């Protein structure tokens, strides 16, 4: 078993490929410990068969364990014992026809264009159903009432109560993983990376650039590493405040909604002033930047986040003391710590339910390597916890940005390189990169061939795990509480569907 | 509690932008490009090779905003010849009008001769739109939501996004249109009563953008119906969208 750290490069040949039985035992042993969780498990076509690589992160010692096997038929499913593995095994089955014996349900993940079984299509999705005269089903989507991404929700209800929610995705599939290989120019890949999920343009771009820079052996000056973290935290602040607004909208609390909306505008306009785009598209580039943070811009950021901090405190002091808000947030859509661990929730969705899981602390990246970071963890697991977590993380991120701007003063005369799209990558290597985006843990893995060309690129958005958290949250809730539960998770459809 | 509310209201102040047609965006905003007529063939070839989406044609030189992802790499490469201005009024009602040629410095305006007469007859006073995200990446979707927020306040012009397609006058499409969304998009379009508009928002919707060539797309819907408005951007800025729609239905911007 190999032990590496975040964004390390290793030779693919050095990964020991175990017989499946041994692989199973090793993964089973690792996942027995709560501080270990699987960040990616995927199959890579190799010759006539597949190399299946499992990456397990240890949250307490910064390590990532790499375990692999190359068997494809009648494998004993890890899901049967470790439920969080369900989506990885389903994906391997859907993409390549790898079979698992006792997997509870190898249901489709996203109907990708290059799926193994072309006879299966999104029109005839195999919904779970319960044969009972007392129950009824409610179908919603793929096109929803508001301006949001498409996905289908099928509720099985007992009266007004939700017994079971099935979330069917795949509508957003654009074939990004295949395009990452088909488009050879690194600038094209950078544009693809920022389109994986447009609301996390900076998070996904940083994960991609970290991989490519590591594979090319490039180390970046402190200044750019620090500036990238400022951009990442601005993205988190903007979305969390926008979500606070959206939560207020769903409970018809207009003052909170409009006040937070205006604050989000300030933050994204700050990003636009810095790089020309409100979402940070075109901002993060390989091995350098077109937009070094100038003293003037640093001052603007500081002024704006101070203003936002004061005003966001005023709004949240008000809203979290209003009985009409509390009664709609508290005790709604609960996820227990046991459930969160069971289905492997990550990021915000884990931290609101008492699971201390944050890549910024457990597997620090970029300038976080030089910082001490303590995640915010709440334990009630309800809509209230998800709202409060956003509030607390906004204040925490504002403080981080302020500290970094202070550190930046001494660095701002350091020269900063322009982007370089012609990096030559190490041959026959694997690199894994983890970044804590605003939703949670983003994981990309790249494998290169003997010429240094990328031949496999795996992308994982935190939503891949967290959709199951939403399905659990609405169980035994009123169906009318679904919108607020959904909003409180705010998961990505396109990040899941790729 | 009332004191706290007063504080929030005071800090919030007045947010709406009185005239959305005269807003000056931050200098770095990437809007309508201006290309020097002195750009050479070699320069043209070089930046067309650099362009991630094939939006640049070298001879004669032009940038197609329907394909451009506004990454500005061409400007960084030859900044004395190409400049992305902060002019956000870049919507067009003809596909060809999105192609910006060297030497052109004129603002982009809609071509009234190409417009269907029914648009202004029917929709000049009120317009209800159904948005369909067909594999959009949620950036354009968020900007369309922002169009109705306290700053931009699209509703003041009688333009609104609605849930039921049966109550709507047109469809606003974002995203490159995935195979898996092709049928739902068609069903939604069919449910909208005639006469109806088709509006494409964002580079992904207009041309497929960076997703051109993906096997996971099915853009056949777009070749079936006339498109009334193209709104380029990555993502589209709310000001681009609102000004584009207002020009289309012939409404005063004030």
Short mmCIF file of C-alpha atoms in Angstrom, two decimals, chain B:
data_model
loop_
_atom_site.label_atom_id
_atom_site.label_comp_id
_atom_site.label_asym_id
_atom_site.label_seq_id
_atom_site.Cartn_x
_atom_site.Cartn_y
_atom_site.Cartn_z
CA UNK B 1 -36.04 43.70 16.94
CA UNK B 2 -37.28 46.80 15.17
CA UNK B 3 -33.98 48.49 15.92
CA UNK B 4 -32.13 45.61 14.30
CA UNK B 5 -34.37 45.79 11.25
CA UNK B 6 -33.79 49.51 10.95
CA UNK B 7 -30.04 48.90 11.03
CA UNK B 8 -30.24 46.32 8.23
CA UNK B 9 -32.44 48.60 6.14
CA UNK B 10 -30.16 51.57 6.68
CA UNK B 11 -27.07 49.64 5.61
CA UNK B 12 -28.96 48.11 2.70
CA UNK B 13 -29.94 51.55 1.38
CA UNK B 14 -31.26 51.84 -2.15
CA UNK B 15 -29.90 49.10 -4.35
CA UNK B 16 -31.67 49.27 -7.66
CA UNK B 17 -29.86 50.67 -10.65
CA UNK B 18 -32.03 53.50 -12.02
CA UNK B 19 -30.87 53.26 -15.62
CA UNK B 20 -29.49 49.88 -16.58
CA UNK B 21 -28.39 51.06 -20.03
CA UNK B 22 -25.78 53.53 -18.83
CA UNK B 23 -24.00 51.53 -16.11
CA UNK B 24 -20.23 51.58 -16.42
CA UNK B 25 -18.76 48.20 -15.54
CA UNK B 26 -15.33 47.74 -14.00
CA UNK B 27 -12.53 48.29 -16.59
CA UNK B 28 -11.40 44.64 -16.61
CA UNK B 29 -14.86 43.28 -17.48
CA UNK B 30 -14.56 41.33 -20.72
CA UNK B 31 -17.20 42.50 -23.15
CA UNK B 32 -17.22 43.52 -26.84
CA UNK B 33 -13.74 43.17 -28.33
CA UNK B 34 -12.17 45.76 -30.60
CA UNK B 35 -9.63 44.56 -33.11
CA UNK B 36 -7.11 46.77 -34.84
CA UNK B 37 -7.42 46.78 -38.63
CA UNK B 38 -3.63 46.52 -38.72
CA UNK B 39 -3.59 43.00 -37.34
CA UNK B 40 -1.27 40.86 -39.48
CA UNK B 41 -1.93 37.42 -40.93
CA UNK B 42 0.80 35.91 -38.72
CA UNK B 43 -0.70 37.45 -35.61
CA UNK B 44 -4.13 36.25 -36.69
CA UNK B 45 -2.88 32.70 -37.23
CA UNK B 46 -1.08 32.69 -33.91
CA UNK B 47 -4.06 33.74 -31.80
CA UNK B 48 -6.47 31.58 -33.76
CA UNK B 49 -4.26 28.62 -32.78
CA UNK B 50 -4.41 29.75 -29.17
CA UNK B 51 -8.19 30.18 -28.98
CA UNK B 52 -9.66 27.33 -26.91
CA UNK B 53 -12.96 27.22 -28.82
CA UNK B 54 -12.02 28.11 -32.39
CA UNK B 55 -13.79 31.45 -32.16
CA UNK B 56 -11.08 33.25 -34.12
CA UNK B 57 -10.77 33.16 -37.86
CA UNK B 58 -7.41 34.37 -39.14
CA UNK B 59 -8.16 35.56 -42.68
CA UNK B 60 -9.92 37.90 -42.70
CA UNK B 61 -9.55 38.31 -38.97
CA UNK B 62 -12.66 38.04 -36.82
CA UNK B 63 -13.79 36.90 -33.39
CA UNK B 64 -17.10 35.04 -33.15
CA UNK B 65 -18.73 36.00 -29.86
CA UNK B 66 -21.06 33.03 -30.27
CA UNK B 67 -18.06 30.77 -29.73
CA UNK B 68 -15.84 33.01 -27.60
CA UNK B 69 -15.50 32.06 -23.92
CA UNK B 70 -14.08 35.51 -23.13
CA UNK B 71 -10.85 34.13 -21.70
CA UNK B 72 -9.00 37.09 -23.26
CA UNK B 73 -5.92 34.98 -24.09
CA UNK B 74 -5.81 36.54 -27.58
CA UNK B 75 -5.61 39.99 -26.04
CA UNK B 76 -2.85 38.87 -23.67
CA UNK B 77 -0.94 37.52 -26.68
CA UNK B 78 -1.20 40.67 -28.84
CA UNK B 79 -2.51 43.40 -26.60
CA UNK B 80 -1.69 46.18 -29.04
CA UNK B 81 -4.09 44.69 -31.60
CA UNK B 82 -6.98 43.18 -29.62
CA UNK B 83 -8.76 44.74 -26.70
CA UNK B 84 -11.81 43.45 -24.86
CA UNK B 85 -13.74 46.56 -23.87
CA UNK B 86 -16.14 46.64 -20.93
CA UNK B 87 -19.09 47.19 -23.30
CA UNK B 88 -21.62 44.64 -22.11
CA UNK B 89 -24.26 45.30 -24.79
CA UNK B 90 -23.35 42.38 -27.00
CA UNK B 91 -26.66 40.64 -27.70
CA UNK B 92 -27.74 40.17 -31.33
CA UNK B 93 -30.75 38.84 -33.19
CA UNK B 94 -28.73 37.47 -36.09
CA UNK B 95 -26.06 34.81 -35.65
CA UNK B 96 -23.70 36.60 -38.10
CA UNK B 97 -23.89 39.80 -36.07
CA UNK B 98 -21.92 38.09 -33.31
CA UNK B 99 -18.87 37.95 -35.54
CA UNK B 100 -16.69 40.95 -34.78
CA UNK B 101 -14.38 41.92 -37.61
CA UNK B 102 -11.08 43.75 -37.46
CA UNK B 103 -11.50 47.51 -37.51
CA UNK B 104 -15.06 47.43 -36.17
CA UNK B 105 -15.56 49.75 -33.20
CA UNK B 106 -19.31 50.26 -33.50
CA UNK B 107 -21.64 49.34 -30.67
CA UNK B 108 -23.72 46.25 -31.36
CA UNK B 109 -27.39 46.91 -32.09
CA UNK B 110 -30.22 44.60 -33.02
CA UNK B 111 -31.30 44.53 -36.65
CA UNK B 112 -34.96 45.59 -36.68
CA UNK B 113 -35.42 44.40 -40.27
CA UNK B 114 -34.61 40.84 -39.26
CA UNK B 115 -37.01 40.82 -36.36
CA UNK B 116 -40.26 38.93 -36.50
CA UNK B 117 -43.11 41.48 -36.46
CA UNK B 118 -45.06 39.48 -33.89
CA UNK B 119 -42.39 40.07 -31.26
CA UNK B 120 -43.08 43.74 -30.69
CA UNK B 121 -46.79 43.39 -31.42
CA UNK B 122 -47.29 40.74 -28.79
CA UNK B 123 -44.51 41.08 -26.25
CA UNK B 124 -43.73 44.82 -26.16
CA UNK B 125 -45.51 45.39 -22.87
CA UNK B 126 -45.16 42.19 -20.92
CA UNK B 127 -43.03 39.13 -21.41
CA UNK B 128 -43.09 35.88 -19.45
CA UNK B 129 -40.22 33.52 -20.01
CA UNK B 130 -39.54 29.86 -19.23
CA UNK B 131 -35.89 29.11 -18.54
CA UNK B 132 -34.48 25.70 -19.41
CA UNK B 133 -31.00 24.77 -18.33
CA UNK B 134 -29.91 22.15 -20.84
CA UNK B 135 -26.58 21.09 -19.30
CA UNK B 136 -25.70 24.65 -18.32
CA UNK B 137 -22.99 24.89 -15.68
CA UNK B 138 -25.10 27.00 -13.26
CA UNK B 139 -23.17 30.22 -13.92
CA UNK B 140 -25.54 31.60 -16.58
CA UNK B 141 -28.45 30.28 -14.51
CA UNK B 142 -27.26 32.26 -11.48
CA UNK B 143 -26.84 35.38 -13.60
CA UNK B 144 -30.39 35.02 -14.94
CA UNK B 145 -31.60 34.75 -11.36
CA UNK B 146 -29.53 37.84 -10.55
CA UNK B 147 -31.30 39.71 -13.37
CA UNK B 148 -34.38 39.75 -11.18
CA UNK B 149 -32.61 40.74 -7.97
CA UNK B 150 -32.63 44.02 -6.08
CA UNK B 151 -29.86 45.48 -8.20
CA UNK B 152 -31.05 44.78 -11.73
CA UNK B 153 -34.78 44.33 -11.10
CA UNK B 154 -35.89 42.88 -14.42
CA UNK B 155 -39.48 42.75 -13.13
CA UNK B 156 -39.83 46.52 -13.42
CA UNK B 157 -40.03 46.15 -17.21
CA UNK B 158 -42.86 43.63 -17.07
CA UNK B 159 -40.45 40.81 -17.85
CA UNK B 160 -40.49 37.78 -15.60
CA UNK B 161 -39.44 34.16 -15.45
CA UNK B 162 -42.35 31.81 -14.89
CA UNK B 163 -42.70 28.18 -13.86
CA UNK B 164 -45.35 26.86 -16.22
CA UNK B 165 -44.45 26.90 -19.91
CA UNK B 166 -48.17 27.20 -20.68
CA UNK B 167 -48.14 30.68 -19.17
CA UNK B 168 -45.01 31.73 -21.03
CA UNK B 169 -44.14 33.54 -24.22
CA UNK B 170 -40.81 31.96 -24.90
CA UNK B 171 -37.96 29.76 -23.80
CA UNK B 172 -34.56 30.95 -22.57
CA UNK B 173 -32.01 28.19 -23.07
CA UNK B 174 -28.68 27.90 -21.28
CA UNK B 175 -26.08 25.18 -21.70
CA UNK B 176 -24.82 23.25 -24.72
CA UNK B 177 -27.93 20.94 -24.75
CA UNK B 178 -27.00 17.46 -23.62
CA UNK B 179 -28.40 14.31 -25.15
CA UNK B 180 -30.11 13.60 -21.84
CA UNK B 181 -31.87 17.01 -21.84
CA UNK B 182 -32.90 16.99 -25.52
CA UNK B 183 -36.33 15.45 -24.92
CA UNK B 184 -37.31 17.52 -21.83
CA UNK B 185 -36.35 20.69 -23.73
CA UNK B 186 -38.55 19.68 -26.66
CA UNK B 187 -41.48 18.85 -24.37
CA UNK B 188 -41.14 22.22 -22.66
CA UNK B 189 -40.97 24.10 -25.95
CA UNK B 190 -44.04 22.28 -27.27
CA UNK B 191 -46.00 23.28 -24.16
CA UNK B 192 -45.51 27.01 -24.79
CA UNK B 193 -48.37 28.55 -26.79
CA UNK B 194 -47.72 30.24 -30.15
CA UNK B 195 -46.30 32.73 -30.95
CA UNK B 196 -43.17 32.01 -28.94
CA UNK B 197 -39.62 33.23 -28.64
CA UNK B 198 -36.37 31.28 -28.52
CA UNK B 199 -33.54 33.01 -26.69
CA UNK B 200 -30.08 31.50 -26.32
CA UNK B 201 -28.12 32.65 -23.31
CA UNK B 202 -24.40 32.04 -23.00
CA UNK B 203 -21.72 30.83 -25.36
CA UNK B 204 -22.45 27.19 -24.49
CA UNK B 205 -26.02 27.53 -25.72
CA UNK B 206 -25.18 29.53 -28.84
CA UNK B 207 -22.47 27.26 -30.24
CA UNK B 208 -21.66 24.56 -27.70
CA UNK B 209 -18.63 26.61 -26.61
CA UNK B 210 -15.88 24.50 -25.07
CA UNK B 211 -18.14 21.41 -25.38
CA UNK B 212 -18.13 21.44 -29.19
CA UNK B 213 -17.37 17.91 -30.32
CA UNK B 214 -18.65 16.13 -27.24
CA UNK B 215 -20.57 12.94 -27.92
CA UNK B 216 -22.83 13.71 -24.97
CA UNK B 217 -24.56 16.62 -26.74
CA UNK B 218 -27.64 16.63 -28.94
CA UNK B 219 -28.20 20.09 -30.40
CA UNK B 220 -30.75 19.09 -33.03
CA UNK B 221 -33.47 21.15 -31.29
CA UNK B 222 -31.61 24.34 -32.16
CA UNK B 223 -31.64 23.68 -35.89
CA UNK B 224 -35.42 23.22 -35.88
CA UNK B 225 -36.57 26.66 -34.78
CA UNK B 226 -35.59 30.25 -35.51
CA UNK B 227 -33.63 31.92 -32.72
CA UNK B 228 -34.86 35.40 -31.81
CA UNK B 229 -32.02 36.53 -29.59
CA UNK B 230 -28.43 35.47 -28.99
CA UNK B 231 -26.91 36.64 -25.71
CA UNK B 232 -23.19 35.80 -25.56
CA UNK B 233 -21.15 35.56 -22.38
CA UNK B 234 -19.40 33.10 -20.12
CA UNK B 235 -21.52 33.55 -18.12
CA UNK B 236 -23.82 36.24 -19.51
CA UNK B 237 -23.79 39.38 -17.38
CA UNK B 238 -27.29 40.41 -16.17
CA UNK B 239 -26.82 43.78 -17.91
CA UNK B 240 -26.13 42.03 -21.22
CA UNK B 241 -29.27 39.96 -20.84
CA UNK B 242 -31.60 42.76 -19.77
CA UNK B 243 -30.41 45.25 -22.38
CA UNK B 244 -30.67 42.56 -25.06
CA UNK B 245 -34.24 41.65 -24.14
CA UNK B 246 -35.32 45.30 -23.92
CA UNK B 247 -33.91 46.00 -27.39
CA UNK B 248 -35.70 42.93 -28.72
CA UNK B 249 -39.13 43.91 -27.48
CA UNK B 250 -38.52 47.59 -28.19
CA UNK B 251 -38.89 48.84 -24.66
CA UNK B 252 -37.46 52.06 -23.32
CA UNK B 253 -34.54 51.27 -21.03
CA UNK B 254 -35.52 53.75 -18.34
#
